[in-house]
Amino acid sequence: MAAAEELAVSDRPCLHMISAFLALEPPDVVISYARELGDGSITESVQRCIWLRCISKADLKLQGAFLKRFLKKLINEVESSGEMVLDELYEYYASCLVPLNDDGANVGNSKLLKTISFIFPNGSRKLEARIRSSVNMLEGDTGCSIWPSSLFMSEFILSFPELFANKCCLEVGSGVGLVGICLSYVKASKVILTDGDFSTLANMKVNLELNHLATGNHTPGSRLHDKMVQCVCLPWESASEDDLRCFAPDIILGADVIYDPSCLPHLVRVLSALLKRKRSCNESSAGLQSDAPPEKGAREGEQHPVAYIASVIRNVDTFDYFLALAEKASLVVTDLTEVIKVSDFLPYLRSYDRPNIKIFRIYV
């Protein structure tokens, strides 16, 4: 095995290990990649790689709990295999055992800073998104958590940039803002991120700023500024159709928004209002969108916007209820994952349960 400094970051096991660490994947996942990188064992050179490219760059205050768990498992793994543990790893583990004085920063719903890595197949491009997210999504902080569907939607955007480039894109239920970061990367002309929770919006703005994106407030009817990521409070139940049409998006997106039956009538009403705005045919997206059936009710030279919704089908009854509401609103829902092989278009991200996630195209 070569020295740590000579390990090629483009090697798949090394990419997997570093990306999994930055995303704060479970320690066992990171260690499995480290073992693969060392041809079955975590050698000194692999440990040096972990130290230089992962641990030495970590934030002990924000990631101390994760680092403590990871280092404990890593050291145990190395010692059990008879390898020598680097002194730096021992010393850093000791520092993790010292209680951190964070002036109450970890009280309540504390946050962790994760780095989500999108590494493209040829290895020539890489996008890293820094995301401050909730430690525990089960404590009423779901909007500040990173959900699998948002990762899947982000991969979809990066895989088909031509669908979103130079388009006005609006996301419903934007959460941590990861989808918006990817939309900006593929050069959407306008990105409007919406959520109905003020604390989620505040965290979203922090994430956009962490990724060097300008943020701004927007109210329906006000002038939109090009190249500006807008953060909008948009409660589905109280948004009027006139206000919604003022956004005038070309593309509507949503990830993991089909889960609460009580919210679905409001969601479908919002989608319907946004989708029924007509736009000229020369504004239409290329690629997948051009293969769709003719849009019902559109006059010659006009088309409606399109929506892409990524969702895990957790409850069939809930999803069937969404489909029934969409049909009643004259919305057509098609499953893109039935006609597109996931393995054909996804850039490498990290391991998660993709087969249960679908992307639906919705139009009128």
mmCIF file of C-alpha atoms in Angstrom, residues 16-311:
data_model
loop_
_atom_site.group_PDB
_atom_site.id
_atom_site.type_symbol
_atom_site.label_atom_id
_atom_site.label_comp_id
_atom_site.label_asym_id
_atom_site.label_seq_id
_atom_site.Cartn_x
_atom_site.Cartn_y
_atom_site.Cartn_z
ATOM 1 C CA HIS A 16 -16.456 6.217 -0.557
ATOM 2 C CA MET A 17 -14.622 6.403 2.747
ATOM 3 C CA ILE A 18 -14.052 10.161 2.716
ATOM 4 C CA SER A 19 -17.587 10.939 1.519
ATOM 5 C CA ALA A 20 -19.139 8.659 4.127
ATOM 6 C CA PHE A 21 -17.075 10.292 6.878
ATOM 7 C CA LEU A 22 -17.957 13.825 5.792
ATOM 8 C CA ALA A 23 -21.644 12.885 5.668
ATOM 9 C CA LEU A 24 -21.365 11.445 9.209
ATOM 10 C CA GLU A 25 -22.497 8.011 8.105
ATOM 11 C CA PRO A 26 -22.612 5.333 10.833
ATOM 12 C CA PRO A 27 -19.044 4.440 11.923
ATOM 13 C CA ASP A 28 -19.417 0.853 10.669
ATOM 14 C CA VAL A 29 -20.047 2.170 7.132
ATOM 15 C CA VAL A 30 -16.907 4.346 7.152
ATOM 16 C CA ILE A 31 -14.823 1.526 8.638
ATOM 17 C CA SER A 32 -16.021 -0.937 5.992
ATOM 18 C CA TYR A 33 -14.732 1.423 3.288
ATOM 19 C CA ALA A 34 -11.441 1.844 5.194
ATOM 20 C CA ARG A 35 -11.071 -1.922 5.332
ATOM 21 C CA GLU A 36 -11.704 -2.153 1.590
ATOM 22 C CA LEU A 37 -9.108 0.558 0.954
ATOM 23 C CA GLY A 38 -6.533 -1.499 2.890
ATOM 24 C CA ASP A 39 -7.317 -4.725 1.034
ATOM 25 C CA GLY A 40 -9.047 -6.232 4.043
ATOM 26 C CA SER A 41 -7.349 -4.497 6.971
ATOM 27 C CA ILE A 42 -6.929 -0.938 8.224
ATOM 28 C CA THR A 43 -3.218 -0.535 7.665
ATOM 29 C CA GLU A 44 -1.042 2.303 8.921
ATOM 30 C CA SER A 45 -1.234 4.021 5.547
ATOM 31 C CA VAL A 46 -5.051 3.838 5.607
ATOM 32 C CA GLN A 47 -5.058 5.243 9.141
ATOM 33 C CA ARG A 48 -2.797 8.059 7.961
ATOM 34 C CA CYS A 49 -5.257 8.767 5.151
ATOM 35 C CA ILE A 50 -8.150 8.868 7.640
ATOM 36 C CA TRP A 51 -6.183 11.228 9.872
ATOM 37 C CA LEU A 52 -5.076 13.624 7.133
ATOM 38 C CA ARG A 53 -8.222 13.732 5.012
ATOM 39 C CA CYS A 54 -10.960 13.228 7.580
ATOM 40 C CA ILE A 55 -10.268 13.642 11.273
ATOM 41 C CA SER A 56 -7.716 16.470 11.233
ATOM 42 C CA LYS A 57 -10.196 18.600 9.266
ATOM 43 C CA ALA A 58 -13.207 17.833 11.464
ATOM 44 C CA ASP A 59 -14.878 20.291 13.834
ATOM 45 C CA LEU A 60 -14.652 18.824 17.341
ATOM 46 C CA LYS A 61 -17.304 21.156 18.713
ATOM 47 C CA LEU A 62 -19.914 20.353 16.053
ATOM 48 C CA GLN A 63 -18.963 16.732 15.411
ATOM 49 C CA GLY A 64 -17.469 15.611 18.717
ATOM 50 C CA ALA A 65 -20.099 12.963 19.494
ATOM 51 C CA PHE A 66 -19.700 11.359 16.058
ATOM 52 C CA LEU A 67 -15.894 11.493 16.228
ATOM 53 C CA LYS A 68 -15.909 9.828 19.637
ATOM 54 C CA ARG A 69 -18.057 6.919 18.371
ATOM 55 C CA PHE A 70 -16.079 6.577 15.167
ATOM 56 C CA LEU A 71 -12.637 6.640 16.793
ATOM 57 C CA LYS A 72 -13.678 4.142 19.463
ATOM 58 C CA LYS A 73 -14.779 1.668 16.789
ATOM 59 C CA LEU A 74 -11.793 2.406 14.562
ATOM 60 C CA ILE A 75 -9.219 1.919 17.328
ATOM 61 C CA ASN A 76 -10.918 -1.276 18.451
ATOM 62 C CA GLU A 77 -10.915 -2.564 14.869
ATOM 63 C CA VAL A 78 -7.206 -1.821 14.379
ATOM 64 C CA GLU A 79 -6.144 -3.293 17.723
ATOM 65 C CA SER A 80 -8.225 -6.443 17.172
ATOM 66 C CA SER A 81 -6.479 -7.063 13.844
ATOM 67 C CA GLY A 82 -3.009 -6.755 15.398
ATOM 68 C CA GLU A 83 -2.135 -3.521 13.576
ATOM 69 C CA MET A 84 -0.479 -0.554 15.301
ATOM 70 C CA VAL A 85 -2.709 2.450 15.984
ATOM 71 C CA LEU A 86 -1.364 5.860 14.989
ATOM 72 C CA ASP A 87 -0.474 8.077 17.937
ATOM 73 C CA GLU A 88 -2.507 10.898 16.399
ATOM 74 C CA LEU A 89 -5.680 8.795 16.561
ATOM 75 C CA TYR A 90 -5.130 7.950 20.222
ATOM 76 C CA GLU A 91 -4.460 11.580 21.085
ATOM 77 C CA TYR A 92 -7.497 12.869 19.212
ATOM 78 C CA TYR A 93 -9.725 10.233 20.809
ATOM 79 C CA ALA A 94 -8.532 11.432 24.222
ATOM 80 C CA SER A 95 -9.506 14.996 23.309
ATOM 81 C CA CYS A 96 -12.985 13.752 22.350
ATOM 82 C CA LEU A 97 -13.404 12.340 25.852
ATOM 83 C CA VAL A 98 -12.952 15.810 27.402
ATOM 84 C CA PRO A 99 -16.407 17.447 27.900
ATOM 85 C CA LEU A 100 -16.942 20.357 25.533
ATOM 86 C CA ASN A 101 -18.060 23.694 26.957
ATOM 87 C CA ASP A 102 -20.418 24.868 24.222
ATOM 88 C CA ASP A 103 -22.411 27.338 26.325
ATOM 89 C CA GLY A 104 -25.606 25.406 25.907
ATOM 90 C CA ALA A 105 -25.351 24.967 22.147
ATOM 91 C CA ASN A 106 -26.368 21.330 22.414
ATOM 92 C CA VAL A 107 -29.492 21.956 24.438
ATOM 93 C CA GLY A 108 -32.717 20.927 22.710
ATOM 94 C CA ASN A 109 -32.634 20.126 18.999
ATOM 95 C CA SER A 110 -28.893 20.442 18.392
ATOM 96 C CA LYS A 111 -27.370 20.533 14.919
ATOM 97 C CA LEU A 112 -24.527 18.758 13.178
ATOM 98 C CA LEU A 113 -22.548 20.043 10.213
ATOM 99 C CA LYS A 114 -22.409 17.427 7.451
ATOM 100 C CA THR A 115 -20.741 17.519 4.059
ATOM 101 C CA ILE A 116 -22.701 15.733 1.334
ATOM 102 C CA SER A 117 -20.412 14.761 -1.563
ATOM 103 C CA PHE A 118 -21.637 14.292 -5.127
ATOM 104 C CA ILE A 119 -18.845 12.694 -7.127
ATOM 105 C CA PHE A 120 -19.521 12.306 -10.827
ATOM 106 C CA PRO A 121 -18.813 9.025 -12.622
ATOM 107 C CA ASN A 122 -15.653 10.100 -14.450
ATOM 108 C CA GLY A 123 -14.212 11.637 -11.293
ATOM 109 C CA SER A 124 -13.495 14.939 -13.060
ATOM 110 C CA ARG A 125 -16.106 16.908 -11.129
ATOM 111 C CA LYS A 126 -17.150 16.978 -7.524
ATOM 112 C CA LEU A 127 -19.788 18.955 -5.657
ATOM 113 C CA GLU A 128 -19.664 19.212 -1.878
ATOM 114 C CA ALA A 129 -22.631 20.678 -0.025
ATOM 115 C CA ARG A 130 -22.163 21.705 3.599
ATOM 116 C CA ILE A 131 -25.410 21.153 5.486
ATOM 117 C CA ARG A 132 -26.300 21.976 9.069
ATOM 118 C CA SER A 133 -28.955 19.445 10.029
ATOM 119 C CA SER A 134 -30.799 18.198 13.082
ATOM 120 C CA VAL A 135 -29.229 15.562 15.310
ATOM 121 C CA ASN A 136 -32.576 13.853 15.892
ATOM 122 C CA MET A 137 -35.324 14.037 13.277
ATOM 123 C CA LEU A 138 -37.740 12.367 15.690
ATOM 124 C CA GLU A 139 -37.878 15.357 18.047
ATOM 125 C CA GLY A 140 -40.137 17.576 15.957
ATOM 126 C CA ASP A 141 -37.295 18.862 13.802
ATOM 127 C CA THR A 142 -38.073 17.012 10.572
ATOM 128 C CA GLY A 143 -37.612 20.097 8.392
ATOM 129 C CA CYS A 144 -33.956 20.345 9.471
ATOM 130 C CA SER A 145 -33.145 16.713 8.660
ATOM 131 C CA ILE A 146 -31.627 15.266 5.486
ATOM 132 C CA TRP A 147 -34.122 12.822 3.988
ATOM 133 C CA PRO A 148 -33.273 10.108 1.427
ATOM 134 C CA SER A 149 -35.674 11.579 -1.134
ATOM 135 C CA SER A 150 -33.869 14.930 -1.103
ATOM 136 C CA LEU A 151 -30.590 13.106 -1.806
ATOM 137 C CA PHE A 152 -32.258 11.214 -4.645
ATOM 138 C CA MET A 153 -33.785 14.401 -6.087
ATOM 139 C CA SER A 154 -30.390 16.107 -5.870
ATOM 140 C CA GLU A 155 -28.805 13.264 -7.842
ATOM 141 C CA PHE A 156 -31.576 13.545 -10.430
ATOM 142 C CA ILE A 157 -30.929 17.280 -10.865
ATOM 143 C CA LEU A 158 -27.179 16.770 -11.240
ATOM 144 C CA SER A 159 -27.708 13.924 -13.702
ATOM 145 C CA PHE A 160 -30.073 15.900 -15.957
ATOM 146 C CA PRO A 161 -28.838 19.507 -15.667
ATOM 147 C CA GLU A 162 -30.372 20.409 -19.033
ATOM 148 C CA LEU A 163 -33.851 20.075 -17.506
ATOM 149 C CA PHE A 164 -33.176 22.805 -14.950
ATOM 150 C CA ALA A 165 -30.600 25.135 -16.496
ATOM 151 C CA ASN A 166 -31.998 28.601 -17.243
ATOM 152 C CA LYS A 167 -35.348 27.717 -15.657
ATOM 153 C CA CYS A 168 -37.191 29.309 -12.761
ATOM 154 C CA CYS A 169 -37.405 26.484 -10.215
ATOM 155 C CA LEU A 170 -39.560 26.460 -7.075
ATOM 156 C CA GLU A 171 -39.351 23.789 -4.388
ATOM 157 C CA VAL A 172 -42.156 23.058 -1.917
ATOM 158 C CA GLY A 173 -41.077 21.865 1.532
ATOM 159 C CA SER A 174 -37.420 22.717 0.972
ATOM 160 C CA GLY A 175 -36.126 21.632 4.403
ATOM 161 C CA VAL A 176 -32.352 21.998 4.670
ATOM 162 C CA GLY A 177 -32.024 23.482 1.161
ATOM 163 C CA LEU A 178 -29.927 20.724 -0.438
ATOM 164 C CA VAL A 179 -32.064 20.631 -3.602
ATOM 165 C CA GLY A 180 -31.707 24.393 -3.971
ATOM 166 C CA ILE A 181 -27.918 24.126 -3.728
ATOM 167 C CA CYS A 182 -27.940 21.592 -6.576
ATOM 168 C CA LEU A 183 -30.287 23.748 -8.665
ATOM 169 C CA SER A 184 -27.881 26.655 -8.324
ATOM 170 C CA TYR A 185 -24.998 24.374 -9.328
ATOM 171 C CA VAL A 186 -26.711 23.457 -12.619
ATOM 172 C CA LYS A 187 -27.414 27.169 -13.233
ATOM 173 C CA ALA A 188 -31.153 27.430 -12.796
ATOM 174 C CA SER A 189 -31.987 31.049 -13.616
ATOM 175 C CA LYS A 190 -34.048 31.499 -10.438
ATOM 176 C CA VAL A 191 -34.290 29.288 -7.376
ATOM 177 C CA ILE A 192 -37.199 29.758 -4.964
ATOM 178 C CA LEU A 193 -37.099 27.610 -1.828
ATOM 179 C CA THR A 194 -40.237 27.472 0.296
ATOM 180 C CA ASP A 195 -41.237 26.018 3.641
ATOM 181 C CA GLY A 196 -44.010 26.660 6.116
ATOM 182 C CA ASP A 197 -41.855 26.537 9.251
ATOM 183 C CA PHE A 198 -39.872 29.614 10.316
ATOM 184 C CA SER A 199 -37.160 27.675 12.192
ATOM 185 C CA THR A 200 -36.624 25.512 9.100
ATOM 186 C CA LEU A 201 -36.327 28.621 6.931
ATOM 187 C CA ALA A 202 -33.747 30.091 9.312
ATOM 188 C CA ASN A 203 -31.646 26.910 9.165
ATOM 189 C CA MET A 204 -32.060 26.790 5.378
ATOM 190 C CA LYS A 205 -30.611 30.296 5.039
ATOM 191 C CA VAL A 206 -27.615 29.273 7.148
ATOM 192 C CA ASN A 207 -27.008 26.324 4.807
ATOM 193 C CA LEU A 208 -27.230 28.482 1.695
ATOM 194 C CA GLU A 209 -24.710 30.900 3.165
ATOM 195 C CA LEU A 210 -22.431 27.992 4.138
ATOM 196 C CA ASN A 211 -22.405 27.111 0.435
ATOM 197 C CA HIS A 212 -21.639 30.683 -0.668
ATOM 198 C CA LEU A 213 -25.094 31.364 -2.087
ATOM 199 C CA ALA A 214 -26.755 34.750 -1.769
ATOM 200 C CA THR A 215 -30.126 34.612 -0.052
ATOM 201 C CA GLY A 216 -33.065 36.958 -0.049
ATOM 202 C CA ASN A 217 -36.628 37.242 1.116
ATOM 203 C CA HIS A 218 -39.511 37.206 -1.316
ATOM 204 C CA THR A 219 -43.210 37.812 -1.065
ATOM 205 C CA PRO A 220 -45.703 36.883 -3.809
ATOM 206 C CA GLY A 221 -46.073 39.712 -6.270
ATOM 207 C CA SER A 222 -42.686 41.317 -5.617
ATOM 208 C CA ARG A 223 -39.981 41.472 -8.268
ATOM 209 C CA LEU A 224 -37.720 38.429 -8.541
ATOM 210 C CA HIS A 225 -34.005 39.026 -8.956
ATOM 211 C CA ASP A 226 -32.008 36.795 -11.280
ATOM 212 C CA LYS A 227 -29.286 34.609 -9.760
ATOM 213 C CA MET A 228 -30.723 35.012 -6.261
ATOM 214 C CA VAL A 229 -31.850 32.110 -4.089
ATOM 215 C CA GLN A 230 -35.145 33.150 -2.534
ATOM 216 C CA CYS A 231 -36.309 31.753 0.810
ATOM 217 C CA VAL A 232 -40.074 32.018 1.193
ATOM 218 C CA CYS A 233 -42.472 31.160 3.996
ATOM 219 C CA LEU A 234 -45.225 29.260 2.209
ATOM 220 C CA PRO A 235 -47.770 27.438 4.414
ATOM 221 C CA TRP A 236 -49.745 25.259 2.003
ATOM 222 C CA GLU A 237 -53.027 25.617 3.849
ATOM 223 C CA SER A 238 -53.119 29.424 3.686
ATOM 224 C CA ALA A 239 -51.490 30.210 0.321
ATOM 225 C CA SER A 240 -53.958 31.776 -2.117
ATOM 226 C CA GLU A 241 -54.023 30.749 -5.779
ATOM 227 C CA ASP A 242 -53.350 34.324 -6.902
ATOM 228 C CA ASP A 243 -50.268 34.466 -4.693
ATOM 229 C CA LEU A 244 -49.048 31.101 -5.950
ATOM 230 C CA ARG A 245 -49.390 32.080 -9.608
ATOM 231 C CA CYS A 246 -47.253 35.162 -8.951
ATOM 232 C CA PHE A 247 -44.254 32.881 -8.459
ATOM 233 C CA ALA A 248 -44.528 31.809 -12.132
ATOM 234 C CA PRO A 249 -42.095 28.860 -11.950
ATOM 235 C CA ASP A 250 -41.146 26.745 -14.929
ATOM 236 C CA ILE A 251 -40.428 23.724 -12.722
ATOM 237 C CA ILE A 252 -41.809 22.747 -9.313
ATOM 238 C CA LEU A 253 -39.917 20.281 -7.132
ATOM 239 C CA GLY A 254 -40.597 18.477 -3.893
ATOM 240 C CA ALA A 255 -38.904 15.728 -1.867
ATOM 241 C CA ASP A 256 -40.614 13.602 0.785
ATOM 242 C CA VAL A 257 -43.718 15.784 0.847
ATOM 243 C CA ILE A 258 -46.233 12.921 0.431
ATOM 244 C CA TYR A 259 -46.426 11.514 3.943
ATOM 245 C CA ASP A 260 -49.136 13.266 5.991
ATOM 246 C CA PRO A 261 -52.705 12.587 4.735
ATOM 247 C CA SER A 262 -54.025 15.745 6.420
ATOM 248 C CA CYS A 263 -51.607 17.896 4.384
ATOM 249 C CA LEU A 264 -52.214 16.274 0.995
ATOM 250 C CA PRO A 265 -55.319 18.274 -0.037
ATOM 251 C CA HIS A 266 -53.356 21.478 0.581
ATOM 252 C CA LEU A 267 -50.293 20.145 -1.268
ATOM 253 C CA VAL A 268 -52.340 19.137 -4.312
ATOM 254 C CA ARG A 269 -54.071 22.530 -4.366
ATOM 255 C CA VAL A 270 -50.672 24.267 -4.287
ATOM 256 C CA LEU A 271 -49.296 22.048 -7.067
ATOM 257 C CA SER A 272 -52.409 22.575 -9.170
ATOM 258 C CA ALA A 273 -52.202 26.366 -8.907
ATOM 259 C CA LEU A 274 -48.511 26.386 -9.781
ATOM 260 C CA LEU A 275 -48.841 23.918 -12.653
ATOM 261 C CA LYS A 276 -51.751 25.571 -14.434
ATOM 262 C CA ARG A 277 -49.812 28.699 -15.342
ATOM 263 C CA LYS A 278 -49.194 28.686 -19.100
ATOM 264 C CA ARG A 279 -45.852 29.615 -20.621
ATOM 265 C CA SER A 280 -44.615 29.901 -24.207
ATOM 266 C CA CYS A 281 -43.441 26.699 -25.890
ATOM 267 C CA ASN A 282 -39.907 28.024 -26.394
ATOM 268 C CA GLU A 283 -39.561 28.055 -22.595
ATOM 269 C CA SER A 284 -40.169 24.298 -22.305
ATOM 270 C CA SER A 285 -37.483 22.021 -20.900
ATOM 271 C CA ALA A 286 -35.595 19.570 -23.071
ATOM 272 C CA GLY A 287 -34.835 15.918 -22.443
ATOM 273 C CA LEU A 288 -37.307 13.958 -20.352
ATOM 274 C CA GLN A 289 -39.973 16.637 -20.495
ATOM 275 C CA SER A 290 -40.189 16.526 -24.300
ATOM 276 C CA ASP A 291 -41.244 12.870 -24.166
ATOM 277 C CA ALA A 292 -44.396 13.623 -22.181
ATOM 278 C CA PRO A 293 -47.881 13.405 -23.736
ATOM 279 C CA PRO A 294 -49.348 16.668 -25.059
ATOM 280 C CA GLU A 295 -50.585 18.796 -22.223
ATOM 281 C CA LYS A 296 -54.343 18.837 -21.977
ATOM 282 C CA GLY A 297 -56.055 22.152 -22.554
ATOM 283 C CA ALA A 298 -52.959 24.028 -23.686
ATOM 284 C CA ARG A 299 -53.377 26.291 -26.681
ATOM 285 C CA GLU A 300 -50.920 26.085 -29.594
ATOM 286 C CA GLY A 301 -47.668 27.791 -28.624
ATOM 287 C CA GLU A 302 -48.292 27.407 -24.894
ATOM 288 C CA GLN A 303 -47.294 24.835 -22.315
ATOM 289 C CA HIS A 304 -47.735 24.444 -18.597
ATOM 290 C CA PRO A 305 -44.937 24.045 -16.037
ATOM 291 C CA VAL A 306 -43.956 20.593 -14.822
ATOM 292 C CA ALA A 307 -43.365 19.176 -11.338
ATOM 293 C CA TYR A 308 -40.890 16.547 -10.173
ATOM 294 C CA ILE A 309 -41.688 14.955 -6.814
ATOM 295 C CA ALA A 310 -39.347 12.440 -5.133
ATOM 296 C CA SER A 311 -40.918 10.227 -2.509
#
